[in-house]
Amino acid sequence: MGAPVPDLERWIEEGRQTVIDIADMLGAPSAAYTRDPLTLIPALQNYVSRLPLGQFEQSDWATLHSDLMSYVSDFLIQRYDARWLVVNDSTTPRGYRYVIEVEDRDDGNRTIDPSDVVMAEFANLPIEITRMLSRAELTLRLTPQISAGARQKE
């Protein structure tokens, strides 16, 4: 049996539907979310802050990972006109990964695996939605980084 063939369109549709379902579940109007993905942050932060992470089983972590990955991706797509791509990756069992590509502030194209962004957030509990989005933006060079000198003045 050969490696599975990536179905990018299905991946895109499922990810978008996941984040719309999350917005609905949290009582955030999907029309407001569709206009501005930042409108979901308060409800999503409240939700993840109340989760009993210490009691999570592996399947719970996988579901939360998928949900947050969908949000990060959709945020980048809506806010920065990012797009999903399939890239070969021999380190994964299926032989490829889905990544987000966007044009950065320097007019170059950058990619990020939203899965990595979420995993980095899981390694730095508690989960902070704005920190997770900021990490993605900084990694993709969509926002300027604060220099060490500017940080010291604050």
mmCIF file of C-alpha atoms in Angstrom:
data_model
loop_
_atom_site.group_PDB
_atom_site.id
_atom_site.type_symbol
_atom_site.label_atom_id
_atom_site.label_comp_id
_atom_site.label_asym_id
_atom_site.label_seq_id
_atom_site.Cartn_x
_atom_site.Cartn_y
_atom_site.Cartn_z
ATOM 1 C CA MET A 1 0.000 0.000 0.000
ATOM 2 C CA GLY A 2 1.412 3.385 -0.996
ATOM 3 C CA ALA A 3 1.548 6.573 0.997
ATOM 4 C CA PRO A 4 -1.725 8.491 1.247
ATOM 5 C CA VAL A 5 -2.265 11.238 -1.276
ATOM 6 C CA PRO A 6 -2.783 14.679 0.260
ATOM 7 C CA ASP A 7 -6.258 16.119 -0.222
ATOM 8 C CA LEU A 8 -5.566 19.810 0.265
ATOM 9 C CA GLU A 9 -9.101 20.978 -0.523
ATOM 10 C CA ARG A 10 -10.600 18.606 2.026
ATOM 11 C CA TRP A 11 -7.998 19.661 4.603
ATOM 12 C CA ILE A 12 -8.870 23.330 4.039
ATOM 13 C CA GLU A 13 -12.626 22.714 4.247
ATOM 14 C CA GLU A 14 -12.371 20.592 7.399
ATOM 15 C CA GLY A 15 -10.136 23.111 9.156
ATOM 16 C CA ARG A 16 -12.446 25.988 8.328
ATOM 17 C CA GLN A 17 -15.506 24.032 9.464
ATOM 18 C CA THR A 18 -13.756 23.117 12.725
ATOM 19 C CA VAL A 19 -13.118 26.745 13.632
ATOM 20 C CA ILE A 20 -16.676 27.782 12.665
ATOM 21 C CA ASP A 21 -17.979 24.956 14.885
ATOM 22 C CA ILE A 22 -15.759 26.173 17.743
ATOM 23 C CA ALA A 23 -17.106 29.708 17.375
ATOM 24 C CA ASP A 24 -20.671 28.361 17.418
ATOM 25 C CA MET A 25 -19.946 26.166 20.448
ATOM 26 C CA LEU A 26 -18.546 29.159 22.338
ATOM 27 C CA GLY A 27 -21.471 31.399 21.422
ATOM 28 C CA ALA A 28 -19.459 33.656 19.135
ATOM 29 C CA PRO A 29 -21.523 34.707 16.110
ATOM 30 C CA SER A 30 -19.965 33.160 13.028
ATOM 31 C CA ALA A 31 -20.667 36.332 11.018
ATOM 32 C CA ALA A 32 -18.621 38.390 13.489
ATOM 33 C CA TYR A 33 -15.858 35.773 13.476
ATOM 34 C CA THR A 34 -15.792 35.712 9.689
ATOM 35 C CA ARG A 35 -15.375 39.519 9.610
ATOM 36 C CA ASP A 36 -12.632 39.506 12.249
ATOM 37 C CA PRO A 37 -11.041 36.344 13.678
ATOM 38 C CA LEU A 38 -9.886 38.318 16.729
ATOM 39 C CA THR A 39 -13.484 38.383 17.985
ATOM 40 C CA LEU A 40 -13.121 34.743 19.027
ATOM 41 C CA ILE A 41 -10.148 35.358 21.350
ATOM 42 C CA PRO A 42 -12.065 36.209 24.566
ATOM 43 C CA ALA A 43 -14.416 33.224 24.309
ATOM 44 C CA LEU A 44 -11.633 30.852 23.250
ATOM 45 C CA GLN A 45 -9.331 32.059 26.037
ATOM 46 C CA ASN A 46 -12.100 31.656 28.603
ATOM 47 C CA TYR A 47 -12.749 28.147 27.299
ATOM 48 C CA VAL A 48 -9.143 26.935 27.380
ATOM 49 C CA SER A 49 -8.554 28.571 30.772
ATOM 50 C CA ARG A 50 -11.333 26.480 32.291
ATOM 51 C CA LEU A 51 -10.214 23.158 30.809
ATOM 52 C CA PRO A 52 -8.987 20.564 33.341
ATOM 53 C CA LEU A 53 -5.682 20.065 31.504
ATOM 54 C CA GLY A 54 -4.279 18.007 34.373
ATOM 55 C CA GLN A 55 -6.988 15.422 33.783
ATOM 56 C CA PHE A 56 -6.616 15.283 29.993
ATOM 57 C CA GLU A 57 -6.059 11.983 28.259
ATOM 58 C CA GLN A 58 -4.168 11.745 24.992
ATOM 59 C CA SER A 59 -7.372 11.939 22.946
ATOM 60 C CA ASP A 60 -8.340 15.177 24.754
ATOM 61 C CA TRP A 61 -4.963 16.724 23.926
ATOM 62 C CA ALA A 62 -5.320 15.620 20.289
ATOM 63 C CA THR A 63 -8.757 17.247 20.012
ATOM 64 C CA LEU A 64 -7.582 20.475 21.650
ATOM 65 C CA HIS A 65 -4.500 20.491 19.406
ATOM 66 C CA SER A 66 -6.648 20.105 16.309
ATOM 67 C CA ASP A 67 -9.052 22.840 17.437
ATOM 68 C CA LEU A 68 -6.293 25.339 18.223
ATOM 69 C CA MET A 69 -4.408 24.486 15.044
ATOM 70 C CA SER A 70 -7.573 25.210 13.059
ATOM 71 C CA TYR A 71 -7.947 28.573 14.776
ATOM 72 C CA VAL A 72 -4.308 29.614 14.301
ATOM 73 C CA SER A 73 -4.468 28.636 10.633
ATOM 74 C CA ASP A 74 -7.759 30.348 9.958
ATOM 75 C CA PHE A 75 -6.565 33.467 11.779
ATOM 76 C CA LEU A 76 -3.500 33.637 9.506
ATOM 77 C CA ILE A 77 -5.582 32.980 6.401
ATOM 78 C CA GLN A 78 -8.145 35.663 7.210
ATOM 79 C CA ARG A 79 -5.815 38.270 8.646
ATOM 80 C CA TYR A 80 -2.803 37.893 6.339
ATOM 81 C CA ASP A 81 -4.141 36.197 3.224
ATOM 82 C CA ALA A 82 -2.100 33.101 4.037
ATOM 83 C CA ARG A 83 -2.687 29.831 2.210
ATOM 84 C CA TRP A 84 -2.329 26.145 2.904
ATOM 85 C CA LEU A 85 0.358 24.155 1.069
ATOM 86 C CA VAL A 86 1.457 20.554 1.059
ATOM 87 C CA VAL A 87 5.195 19.985 1.531
ATOM 88 C CA ASN A 88 7.096 16.738 1.369
ATOM 89 C CA ASP A 89 8.375 15.551 4.723
ATOM 90 C CA SER A 90 10.025 12.160 4.961
ATOM 91 C CA THR A 91 10.038 12.402 8.777
ATOM 92 C CA THR A 92 6.268 11.970 8.944
ATOM 93 C CA PRO A 93 4.482 8.639 8.461
ATOM 94 C CA ARG A 94 2.419 9.981 5.557
ATOM 95 C CA GLY A 95 5.424 11.601 3.849
ATOM 96 C CA TYR A 96 4.076 15.149 3.762
ATOM 97 C CA ARG A 97 2.815 17.976 5.979
ATOM 98 C CA TYR A 98 0.281 20.715 5.580
ATOM 99 C CA VAL A 99 1.813 24.134 6.200
ATOM 100 C CA ILE A 100 0.678 27.732 6.011
ATOM 101 C CA GLU A 101 2.499 30.064 3.612
ATOM 102 C CA VAL A 102 2.315 33.838 3.678
ATOM 103 C CA GLU A 103 4.215 36.771 2.265
ATOM 104 C CA ASP A 104 6.202 38.338 5.108
ATOM 105 C CA ARG A 105 7.042 41.988 5.797
ATOM 106 C CA ASP A 106 10.205 41.637 3.683
ATOM 107 C CA ASP A 107 8.245 40.505 0.586
ATOM 108 C CA GLY A 108 9.451 36.941 0.938
ATOM 109 C CA ASN A 109 7.362 33.835 1.397
ATOM 110 C CA ARG A 110 7.522 32.068 4.725
ATOM 111 C CA THR A 111 5.915 28.884 5.907
ATOM 112 C CA ILE A 112 4.874 27.633 9.289
ATOM 113 C CA ASP A 113 3.367 24.428 10.546
ATOM 114 C CA PRO A 114 0.464 25.500 12.775
ATOM 115 C CA SER A 115 0.831 22.206 14.587
ATOM 116 C CA ASP A 116 4.256 23.328 15.811
ATOM 117 C CA VAL A 117 2.820 26.626 17.051
ATOM 118 C CA VAL A 118 0.215 24.805 19.141
ATOM 119 C CA MET A 119 2.741 22.284 20.464
ATOM 120 C CA ALA A 120 4.990 25.158 21.581
ATOM 121 C CA GLU A 121 2.014 26.610 23.457
ATOM 122 C CA PHE A 122 1.329 23.248 25.123
ATOM 123 C CA ALA A 123 4.936 23.263 26.330
ATOM 124 C CA ASN A 124 4.399 26.666 27.952
ATOM 125 C CA LEU A 125 1.204 26.293 29.995
ATOM 126 C CA PRO A 126 -1.141 27.904 30.750
ATOM 127 C CA ILE A 127 -2.427 28.250 27.205
ATOM 128 C CA GLU A 128 -2.561 31.908 26.133
ATOM 129 C CA ILE A 129 -4.371 32.437 22.836
ATOM 130 C CA THR A 130 -2.817 35.844 22.115
ATOM 131 C CA ARG A 131 0.687 34.523 22.840
ATOM 132 C CA MET A 132 0.084 31.625 20.469
ATOM 133 C CA LEU A 133 -1.082 33.950 17.677
ATOM 134 C CA SER A 134 1.805 36.331 18.332
ATOM 135 C CA ARG A 135 4.264 33.449 18.092
ATOM 136 C CA ALA A 136 2.870 32.546 14.681
ATOM 137 C CA GLU A 137 3.029 36.173 13.505
ATOM 138 C CA LEU A 138 6.603 36.630 14.703
ATOM 139 C CA THR A 139 7.752 33.340 13.202
ATOM 140 C CA LEU A 140 6.294 34.375 9.860
ATOM 141 C CA ARG A 141 7.766 37.889 10.223
ATOM 142 C CA LEU A 142 4.343 39.468 9.912
ATOM 143 C CA THR A 143 4.953 41.855 12.789
ATOM 144 C CA PRO A 144 8.121 43.656 13.815
ATOM 145 C CA GLN A 145 10.027 42.204 16.711
ATOM 146 C CA ILE A 146 10.709 44.418 19.678
ATOM 147 C CA SER A 147 14.417 45.062 20.021
ATOM 148 C CA ALA A 148 16.146 44.318 23.310
ATOM 149 C CA GLY A 149 16.701 48.071 23.844
ATOM 150 C CA ALA A 150 13.010 48.878 23.429
ATOM 151 C CA ARG A 151 12.074 46.161 25.921
ATOM 152 C CA GLN A 152 14.363 47.617 28.572
ATOM 153 C CA LYS A 153 12.671 51.028 28.345
ATOM 154 C CA GLU A 154 9.248 49.597 29.187
#
